[in-house]
Amino acid sequence: MQMPTAPLIDRSPPALVQGYSWLPSVLRERPDGVARTRVLGKPALVVRGPAAVRFFYDEENVRRGGALPGPVLSTLFGHDAVHALDGEAHRARKEFFLPLLHPDRIVGLVEHVTAVSDDTVRQWGETEQTVLFDAASVVLTRGVCRWAGVPLDEDTEETKDLARDLVAMVDGFATAGPRHWRARRARSRQEQRFTQLIEDVRAGEAAAPDGSVLAACANTARPTANRSTRIRPPSSC
């Protein structure tokens, strides 16, 4: 593999403008699937293909800690997310998540979202105008909360507020200005809300359905100084 020797061009502006599509454009310049570039002033290596996947997931080659920019952690992923952990902490977090994402459980998620979608469509009047994007965000929020065992008064502004915050986190994580700060506020607000919910379940002041995602989060041990591998689950699970 011959690596280019020309000075690296910072690709931050195209990344901000084009979003995810900027990476394919970079790789089109390198048919072997490897490209050197620069992002946010730092050298970066772009790779693709089966061998690249094996390389990327080998902990001897890649470290996640410190790789993601703070603005992304503060909006889309959250600090201490699995994407930012290494070693035993990363494996412990994956061990917590993977059973919750078993294919059989995903079937249940699809069924909940489908049921909410069907109910919502039946409620639309023939002359009522609906913004599909906003309606879909509420449908997904209601369906996922049902699946996760998260209590939600579905016919109040609570659902719409949660849906707006979830959309804001995704919409604003790779932007600058008002959209980004809206995403930060949304994440902070919902992290506080779900942290309190988990603490309420642990204290017996709120109920979590048996086998639910909420129950799994609440039943996971808090981190201690002597058990660093038992990490706190994300408050927004």
PDB file of C-alpha atoms in Angstrom:
ATOM      1  CA  MET A   1       0.000   0.000   0.000  1.00  0.00           C
ATOM      2  CA  GLN A   2       1.447   3.311  -1.086  1.00  0.00           C
ATOM      3  CA  MET A   3       0.438   6.194   1.144  1.00  0.00           C
ATOM      4  CA  PRO A   4       0.259   9.692  -0.396  1.00  0.00           C
ATOM      5  CA  THR A   5       3.055  12.045   0.575  1.00  0.00           C
ATOM      6  CA  ALA A   6       1.365  15.343  -0.307  1.00  0.00           C
ATOM      7  CA  PRO A   7       0.403  17.661   2.549  1.00  0.00           C
ATOM      8  CA  LEU A   8      -2.828  16.584   4.227  1.00  0.00           C
ATOM      9  CA  ILE A   9      -5.837  18.781   3.495  1.00  0.00           C
ATOM     10  CA  ASP A  10      -8.147  19.412   6.438  1.00  0.00           C
ATOM     11  CA  ARG A  11     -11.540  17.915   5.575  1.00  0.00           C
ATOM     12  CA  SER A  12     -13.488  19.514   8.414  1.00  0.00           C
ATOM     13  CA  PRO A  13     -15.408  21.991   6.190  1.00  0.00           C
ATOM     14  CA  PRO A  14     -16.624  19.258   3.764  1.00  0.00           C
ATOM     15  CA  ALA A  15     -17.555  17.057   6.729  1.00  0.00           C
ATOM     16  CA  LEU A  16     -19.684  19.833   8.209  1.00  0.00           C
ATOM     17  CA  VAL A  17     -21.341  20.618   4.874  1.00  0.00           C
ATOM     18  CA  GLN A  18     -21.787  17.121   3.428  1.00  0.00           C
ATOM     19  CA  GLY A  19     -22.298  15.093   6.597  1.00  0.00           C
ATOM     20  CA  TYR A  20     -21.783  11.345   6.226  1.00  0.00           C
ATOM     21  CA  SER A  21     -21.377  11.597   2.452  1.00  0.00           C
ATOM     22  CA  TRP A  22     -17.962  13.238   2.766  1.00  0.00           C
ATOM     23  CA  LEU A  23     -16.211   9.962   3.607  1.00  0.00           C
ATOM     24  CA  PRO A  24     -17.178   8.157   0.383  1.00  0.00           C
ATOM     25  CA  SER A  25     -15.903  11.136  -1.579  1.00  0.00           C
ATOM     26  CA  VAL A  26     -12.553  10.866   0.218  1.00  0.00           C
ATOM     27  CA  LEU A  27     -12.300   7.143  -0.487  1.00  0.00           C
ATOM     28  CA  ARG A  28     -13.128   7.578  -4.158  1.00  0.00           C
ATOM     29  CA  GLU A  29      -9.721   9.160  -4.434  1.00  0.00           C
ATOM     30  CA  ARG A  30      -8.133   5.959  -3.057  1.00  0.00           C
ATOM     31  CA  PRO A  31      -9.387   2.802  -4.828  1.00  0.00           C
ATOM     32  CA  ASP A  32      -7.437   0.608  -2.383  1.00  0.00           C
ATOM     33  CA  GLY A  33      -9.781   1.719   0.399  1.00  0.00           C
ATOM     34  CA  VAL A  34      -7.200   3.582   2.482  1.00  0.00           C
ATOM     35  CA  ALA A  35      -6.794   7.343   2.653  1.00  0.00           C
ATOM     36  CA  ARG A  36      -4.878   9.745   4.844  1.00  0.00           C
ATOM     37  CA  THR A  37      -6.530  13.061   5.598  1.00  0.00           C
ATOM     38  CA  ARG A  38      -6.904  15.632   8.322  1.00  0.00           C
ATOM     39  CA  VAL A  39      -9.982  16.373  10.453  1.00  0.00           C
ATOM     40  CA  LEU A  40     -10.238  19.141  13.048  1.00  0.00           C
ATOM     41  CA  GLY A  41      -6.562  19.831  12.505  1.00  0.00           C
ATOM     42  CA  LYS A  42      -5.468  16.268  13.340  1.00  0.00           C
ATOM     43  CA  PRO A  43      -4.166  13.556  10.993  1.00  0.00           C
ATOM     44  CA  ALA A  44      -6.763  10.857  10.254  1.00  0.00           C
ATOM     45  CA  LEU A  45      -6.707   7.494   8.509  1.00  0.00           C
ATOM     46  CA  VAL A  46      -9.800   6.421   6.562  1.00  0.00           C
ATOM     47  CA  VAL A  47     -10.168   2.683   5.833  1.00  0.00           C
ATOM     48  CA  ARG A  48     -12.881   0.393   4.496  1.00  0.00           C
ATOM     49  CA  GLY A  49     -13.407  -3.282   3.695  1.00  0.00           C
ATOM     50  CA  PRO A  50     -13.378  -6.557   5.707  1.00  0.00           C
ATOM     51  CA  ALA A  51      -9.693  -6.284   6.603  1.00  0.00           C
ATOM     52  CA  ALA A  52     -10.253  -2.726   7.785  1.00  0.00           C
ATOM     53  CA  VAL A  53     -13.094  -3.861  10.061  1.00  0.00           C
ATOM     54  CA  ARG A  54     -10.895  -6.530  11.635  1.00  0.00           C
ATOM     55  CA  PHE A  55      -8.127  -3.977  12.106  1.00  0.00           C
ATOM     56  CA  PHE A  56     -10.463  -1.396  13.574  1.00  0.00           C
ATOM     57  CA  TYR A  57     -11.993  -3.738  16.163  1.00  0.00           C
ATOM     58  CA  ASP A  58      -8.652  -5.116  17.298  1.00  0.00           C
ATOM     59  CA  GLU A  59      -7.988  -3.365  20.614  1.00  0.00           C
ATOM     60  CA  GLU A  60      -4.271  -3.602  19.968  1.00  0.00           C
ATOM     61  CA  ASN A  61      -4.646  -1.155  17.088  1.00  0.00           C
ATOM     62  CA  VAL A  62      -7.364   1.298  18.093  1.00  0.00           C
ATOM     63  CA  ARG A  63      -8.224   3.206  21.244  1.00  0.00           C
ATOM     64  CA  ARG A  64     -11.671   4.749  21.605  1.00  0.00           C
ATOM     65  CA  GLY A  65     -10.925   6.957  24.601  1.00  0.00           C
ATOM     66  CA  GLY A  66     -10.358  10.525  23.485  1.00  0.00           C
ATOM     67  CA  ALA A  67     -11.180   9.763  19.841  1.00  0.00           C
ATOM     68  CA  LEU A  68     -14.643  11.288  19.706  1.00  0.00           C
ATOM     69  CA  PRO A  69     -14.848  15.089  19.885  1.00  0.00           C
ATOM     70  CA  GLY A  70     -16.424  16.517  23.020  1.00  0.00           C
ATOM     71  CA  PRO A  71     -19.283  18.159  21.087  1.00  0.00           C
ATOM     72  CA  VAL A  72     -20.349  14.744  19.743  1.00  0.00           C
ATOM     73  CA  LEU A  73     -20.227  13.163  23.208  1.00  0.00           C
ATOM     74  CA  SER A  74     -22.223  16.038  24.668  1.00  0.00           C
ATOM     75  CA  THR A  75     -25.014  15.614  22.135  1.00  0.00           C
ATOM     76  CA  LEU A  76     -25.348  12.309  20.287  1.00  0.00           C
ATOM     77  CA  PHE A  77     -23.541   9.640  22.328  1.00  0.00           C
ATOM     78  CA  GLY A  78     -23.141  11.007  25.837  1.00  0.00           C
ATOM     79  CA  HIS A  79     -19.983  10.974  27.911  1.00  0.00           C
ATOM     80  CA  ASP A  80     -18.905   7.520  29.159  1.00  0.00           C
ATOM     81  CA  ALA A  81     -20.776   5.924  26.254  1.00  0.00           C
ATOM     82  CA  VAL A  82     -19.632   2.547  24.949  1.00  0.00           C
ATOM     83  CA  HIS A  83     -18.118   4.338  21.952  1.00  0.00           C
ATOM     84  CA  ALA A  84     -15.594   6.045  24.246  1.00  0.00           C
ATOM     85  CA  LEU A  85     -14.552   3.088  26.415  1.00  0.00           C
ATOM     86  CA  ASP A  86     -11.629   0.696  26.044  1.00  0.00           C
ATOM     87  CA  GLY A  87     -10.543  -2.641  27.455  1.00  0.00           C
ATOM     88  CA  GLU A  88     -12.569  -4.327  30.166  1.00  0.00           C
ATOM     89  CA  ALA A  89     -14.841  -1.312  30.615  1.00  0.00           C
ATOM     90  CA  HIS A  90     -15.839  -1.497  26.944  1.00  0.00           C
ATOM     91  CA  ARG A  91     -16.435  -5.239  27.104  1.00  0.00           C
ATOM     92  CA  ALA A  92     -18.502  -4.913  30.275  1.00  0.00           C
ATOM     93  CA  ARG A  93     -20.707  -2.277  28.679  1.00  0.00           C
ATOM     94  CA  LYS A  94     -21.211  -4.425  25.567  1.00  0.00           C
ATOM     95  CA  GLU A  95     -22.035  -7.396  27.780  1.00  0.00           C
ATOM     96  CA  PHE A  96     -24.748  -5.249  29.317  1.00  0.00           C
ATOM     97  CA  PHE A  97     -26.183  -4.056  25.988  1.00  0.00           C
ATOM     98  CA  LEU A  98     -26.019  -7.073  23.686  1.00  0.00           C
ATOM     99  CA  PRO A  99     -28.621  -9.239  25.490  1.00  0.00           C
ATOM    100  CA  LEU A 100     -30.997  -6.268  25.341  1.00  0.00           C
ATOM    101  CA  LEU A 101     -30.542  -6.169  21.558  1.00  0.00           C
ATOM    102  CA  HIS A 102     -31.089  -9.866  20.904  1.00  0.00           C
ATOM    103  CA  PRO A 103     -33.053 -10.440  17.660  1.00  0.00           C
ATOM    104  CA  ASP A 104     -36.048 -11.754  19.609  1.00  0.00           C
ATOM    105  CA  ARG A 105     -36.199  -8.519  21.567  1.00  0.00           C
ATOM    106  CA  ILE A 106     -35.868  -6.450  18.403  1.00  0.00           C
ATOM    107  CA  VAL A 107     -38.950  -8.219  17.074  1.00  0.00           C
ATOM    108  CA  GLY A 108     -40.795  -6.919  20.123  1.00  0.00           C
ATOM    109  CA  LEU A 109     -39.552  -3.401  19.436  1.00  0.00           C
ATOM    110  CA  VAL A 110     -40.842  -3.564  15.871  1.00  0.00           C
ATOM    111  CA  GLU A 111     -44.206  -4.825  17.082  1.00  0.00           C
ATOM    112  CA  HIS A 112     -44.569  -1.978  19.579  1.00  0.00           C
ATOM    113  CA  VAL A 113     -43.662   0.680  17.032  1.00  0.00           C
ATOM    114  CA  THR A 114     -45.995  -0.872  14.446  1.00  0.00           C
ATOM    115  CA  ALA A 115     -48.867  -0.942  16.925  1.00  0.00           C
ATOM    116  CA  VAL A 116     -48.348   2.709  17.856  1.00  0.00           C
ATOM    117  CA  SER A 117     -48.126   3.647  14.183  1.00  0.00           C
ATOM    118  CA  ASP A 118     -51.382   1.856  13.362  1.00  0.00           C
ATOM    119  CA  ASP A 119     -53.187   3.523  16.287  1.00  0.00           C
ATOM    120  CA  THR A 120     -51.865   6.936  15.304  1.00  0.00           C
ATOM    121  CA  VAL A 121     -52.921   6.660  11.666  1.00  0.00           C
ATOM    122  CA  ARG A 122     -56.436   5.602  12.672  1.00  0.00           C
ATOM    123  CA  GLN A 123     -56.721   8.744  14.788  1.00  0.00           C
ATOM    124  CA  TRP A 124     -55.941  11.067  11.909  1.00  0.00           C
ATOM    125  CA  GLY A 125     -59.028  12.728  10.496  1.00  0.00           C
ATOM    126  CA  GLU A 126     -59.644  12.780   6.767  1.00  0.00           C
ATOM    127  CA  THR A 127     -59.158  16.540   6.621  1.00  0.00           C
ATOM    128  CA  GLU A 128     -56.480  16.830   9.257  1.00  0.00           C
ATOM    129  CA  GLN A 129     -53.070  17.970   8.074  1.00  0.00           C
ATOM    130  CA  THR A 130     -50.139  16.164   9.669  1.00  0.00           C
ATOM    131  CA  VAL A 131     -46.436  16.897   9.501  1.00  0.00           C
ATOM    132  CA  LEU A 132     -45.145  13.387   8.822  1.00  0.00           C
ATOM    133  CA  PHE A 133     -41.663  13.934  10.285  1.00  0.00           C
ATOM    134  CA  ASP A 134     -43.053  15.227  13.591  1.00  0.00           C
ATOM    135  CA  ALA A 135     -45.663  12.483  13.734  1.00  0.00           C
ATOM    136  CA  ALA A 136     -43.072   9.790  13.013  1.00  0.00           C
ATOM    137  CA  SER A 137     -40.792  11.063  15.780  1.00  0.00           C
ATOM    138  CA  VAL A 138     -43.651  10.789  18.273  1.00  0.00           C
ATOM    139  CA  VAL A 139     -44.575   7.304  17.032  1.00  0.00           C
ATOM    140  CA  LEU A 140     -41.002   6.094  17.438  1.00  0.00           C
ATOM    141  CA  THR A 141     -40.726   7.674  20.878  1.00  0.00           C
ATOM    142  CA  ARG A 142     -43.932   6.044  22.099  1.00  0.00           C
ATOM    143  CA  GLY A 143     -43.046   2.662  20.612  1.00  0.00           C
ATOM    144  CA  VAL A 144     -39.514   2.575  21.997  1.00  0.00           C
ATOM    145  CA  CYS A 145     -40.646   3.694  25.459  1.00  0.00           C
ATOM    146  CA  ARG A 146     -43.258   0.935  25.539  1.00  0.00           C
ATOM    147  CA  TRP A 147     -40.622  -1.606  24.514  1.00  0.00           C
ATOM    148  CA  ALA A 148     -38.073  -0.319  27.029  1.00  0.00           C
ATOM    149  CA  GLY A 149     -40.563  -0.210  29.899  1.00  0.00           C
ATOM    150  CA  VAL A 150     -40.221   3.548  30.293  1.00  0.00           C
ATOM    151  CA  PRO A 151     -43.380   5.116  31.778  1.00  0.00           C
ATOM    152  CA  LEU A 152     -44.771   7.778  29.471  1.00  0.00           C
ATOM    153  CA  ASP A 153     -48.093   9.572  29.431  1.00  0.00           C
ATOM    154  CA  GLU A 154     -48.529   9.191  25.704  1.00  0.00           C
ATOM    155  CA  ASP A 155     -51.379  11.669  25.226  1.00  0.00           C
ATOM    156  CA  THR A 156     -49.685  14.692  26.798  1.00  0.00           C
ATOM    157  CA  GLU A 157     -46.977  17.158  25.879  1.00  0.00           C
ATOM    158  CA  GLU A 158     -44.496  14.916  27.727  1.00  0.00           C
ATOM    159  CA  THR A 159     -44.284  12.619  24.716  1.00  0.00           C
ATOM    160  CA  LYS A 160     -43.854  15.476  22.250  1.00  0.00           C
ATOM    161  CA  ASP A 161     -41.202  17.090  24.453  1.00  0.00           C
ATOM    162  CA  LEU A 162     -39.227  13.845  24.632  1.00  0.00           C
ATOM    163  CA  ALA A 163     -39.557  13.288  20.883  1.00  0.00           C
ATOM    164  CA  ARG A 164     -38.354  16.829  20.163  1.00  0.00           C
ATOM    165  CA  ASP A 165     -35.331  16.351  22.407  1.00  0.00           C
ATOM    166  CA  LEU A 166     -34.411  13.031  20.777  1.00  0.00           C
ATOM    167  CA  VAL A 167     -34.649  14.599  17.327  1.00  0.00           C
ATOM    168  CA  ALA A 168     -32.579  17.567  18.485  1.00  0.00           C
ATOM    169  CA  MET A 169     -29.748  15.302  19.681  1.00  0.00           C
ATOM    170  CA  VAL A 170     -29.424  13.707  16.254  1.00  0.00           C
ATOM    171  CA  ASP A 171     -30.038  16.881  14.290  1.00  0.00           C
ATOM    172  CA  GLY A 172     -27.499  19.012  16.106  1.00  0.00           C
ATOM    173  CA  PHE A 173     -24.560  16.781  17.004  1.00  0.00           C
ATOM    174  CA  ALA A 174     -22.412  17.627  13.964  1.00  0.00           C
ATOM    175  CA  THR A 175     -23.501  21.210  13.519  1.00  0.00           C
ATOM    176  CA  ALA A 176     -22.482  24.591  14.839  1.00  0.00           C
ATOM    177  CA  GLY A 177     -24.573  27.350  16.325  1.00  0.00           C
ATOM    178  CA  PRO A 178     -28.144  27.132  17.632  1.00  0.00           C
ATOM    179  CA  ARG A 179     -28.816  23.556  16.451  1.00  0.00           C
ATOM    180  CA  HIS A 180     -25.777  22.287  18.342  1.00  0.00           C
ATOM    181  CA  TRP A 181     -26.626  24.077  21.576  1.00  0.00           C
ATOM    182  CA  ARG A 182     -30.221  22.905  21.284  1.00  0.00           C
ATOM    183  CA  ALA A 183     -28.874  19.337  21.085  1.00  0.00           C
ATOM    184  CA  ARG A 184     -26.683  19.852  24.151  1.00  0.00           C
ATOM    185  CA  ARG A 185     -29.600  21.180  26.185  1.00  0.00           C
ATOM    186  CA  ALA A 186     -31.801  18.309  25.011  1.00  0.00           C
ATOM    187  CA  ARG A 187     -29.269  15.665  26.050  1.00  0.00           C
ATOM    188  CA  SER A 188     -28.655  17.277  29.427  1.00  0.00           C
ATOM    189  CA  ARG A 189     -32.378  17.530  30.082  1.00  0.00           C
ATOM    190  CA  GLN A 190     -33.111  13.904  29.198  1.00  0.00           C
ATOM    191  CA  GLU A 191     -30.058  12.524  30.995  1.00  0.00           C
ATOM    192  CA  GLN A 192     -31.279  14.188  34.174  1.00  0.00           C
ATOM    193  CA  ARG A 193     -34.799  12.861  33.596  1.00  0.00           C
ATOM    194  CA  PHE A 194     -33.742   9.262  32.994  1.00  0.00           C
ATOM    195  CA  THR A 195     -31.156   9.295  35.765  1.00  0.00           C
ATOM    196  CA  GLN A 196     -33.911  10.290  38.183  1.00  0.00           C
ATOM    197  CA  LEU A 197     -36.191   7.582  36.786  1.00  0.00           C
ATOM    198  CA  ILE A 198     -33.539   4.905  37.347  1.00  0.00           C
ATOM    199  CA  GLU A 199     -32.892   6.153  40.871  1.00  0.00           C
ATOM    200  CA  ASP A 200     -36.652   6.083  41.554  1.00  0.00           C
ATOM    201  CA  VAL A 201     -36.849   2.468  40.384  1.00  0.00           C
ATOM    202  CA  ARG A 202     -33.910   1.538  42.581  1.00  0.00           C
ATOM    203  CA  ALA A 203     -35.569   3.247  45.543  1.00  0.00           C
ATOM    204  CA  GLY A 204     -38.891   1.495  44.918  1.00  0.00           C
ATOM    205  CA  GLU A 205     -40.632   4.754  44.044  1.00  0.00           C
ATOM    206  CA  ALA A 206     -41.242   3.732  40.421  1.00  0.00           C
ATOM    207  CA  ALA A 207     -41.916   0.378  38.787  1.00  0.00           C
ATOM    208  CA  ALA A 208     -40.019  -1.244  35.935  1.00  0.00           C
ATOM    209  CA  PRO A 209     -41.587  -4.185  34.041  1.00  0.00           C
ATOM    210  CA  ASP A 210     -39.753  -7.457  34.580  1.00  0.00           C
ATOM    211  CA  GLY A 211     -37.216  -8.090  31.855  1.00  0.00           C
ATOM    212  CA  SER A 212     -37.459  -4.560  30.474  1.00  0.00           C
ATOM    213  CA  VAL A 213     -34.570  -2.351  29.451  1.00  0.00           C
ATOM    214  CA  LEU A 214     -35.443  -0.025  32.317  1.00  0.00           C
ATOM    215  CA  ALA A 215     -35.251  -2.893  34.802  1.00  0.00           C
ATOM    216  CA  ALA A 216     -31.868  -3.942  33.409  1.00  0.00           C
ATOM    217  CA  CYS A 217     -30.529  -0.406  33.793  1.00  0.00           C
ATOM    218  CA  ALA A 218     -31.839  -0.071  37.320  1.00  0.00           C
ATOM    219  CA  ASN A 219     -30.513  -3.473  38.388  1.00  0.00           C
ATOM    220  CA  THR A 220     -26.981  -2.851  37.131  1.00  0.00           C
ATOM    221  CA  ALA A 221     -24.611  -2.149  39.975  1.00  0.00           C
ATOM    222  CA  ARG A 222     -23.365   1.375  40.541  1.00  0.00           C
ATOM    223  CA  PRO A 223     -19.648   1.869  39.916  1.00  0.00           C
ATOM    224  CA  THR A 224     -17.351   1.525  42.886  1.00  0.00           C
ATOM    225  CA  ALA A 225     -13.668   2.228  43.438  1.00  0.00           C
ATOM    226  CA  ASN A 226     -12.894  -1.490  43.708  1.00  0.00           C
ATOM    227  CA  ARG A 227     -15.078  -2.683  40.816  1.00  0.00           C
ATOM    228  CA  SER A 228     -14.092  -0.553  37.878  1.00  0.00           C
ATOM    229  CA  THR A 229     -15.499  -3.005  35.365  1.00  0.00           C
ATOM    230  CA  ARG A 230     -19.050  -2.651  36.696  1.00  0.00           C
ATOM    231  CA  ILE A 231     -19.733   0.626  34.999  1.00  0.00           C
ATOM    232  CA  ARG A 232     -22.868   2.676  35.282  1.00  0.00           C
ATOM    233  CA  PRO A 233     -25.300   2.082  32.411  1.00  0.00           C
ATOM    234  CA  PRO A 234     -26.179   5.118  30.323  1.00  0.00           C
ATOM    235  CA  SER A 235     -28.972   7.070  31.935  1.00  0.00           C
ATOM    236  CA  SER A 236     -30.799   7.318  28.621  1.00  0.00           C
ATOM    237  CA  CYS A 237     -31.138   3.572  28.047  1.00  0.00           C
TER     238      CYS A 237
END
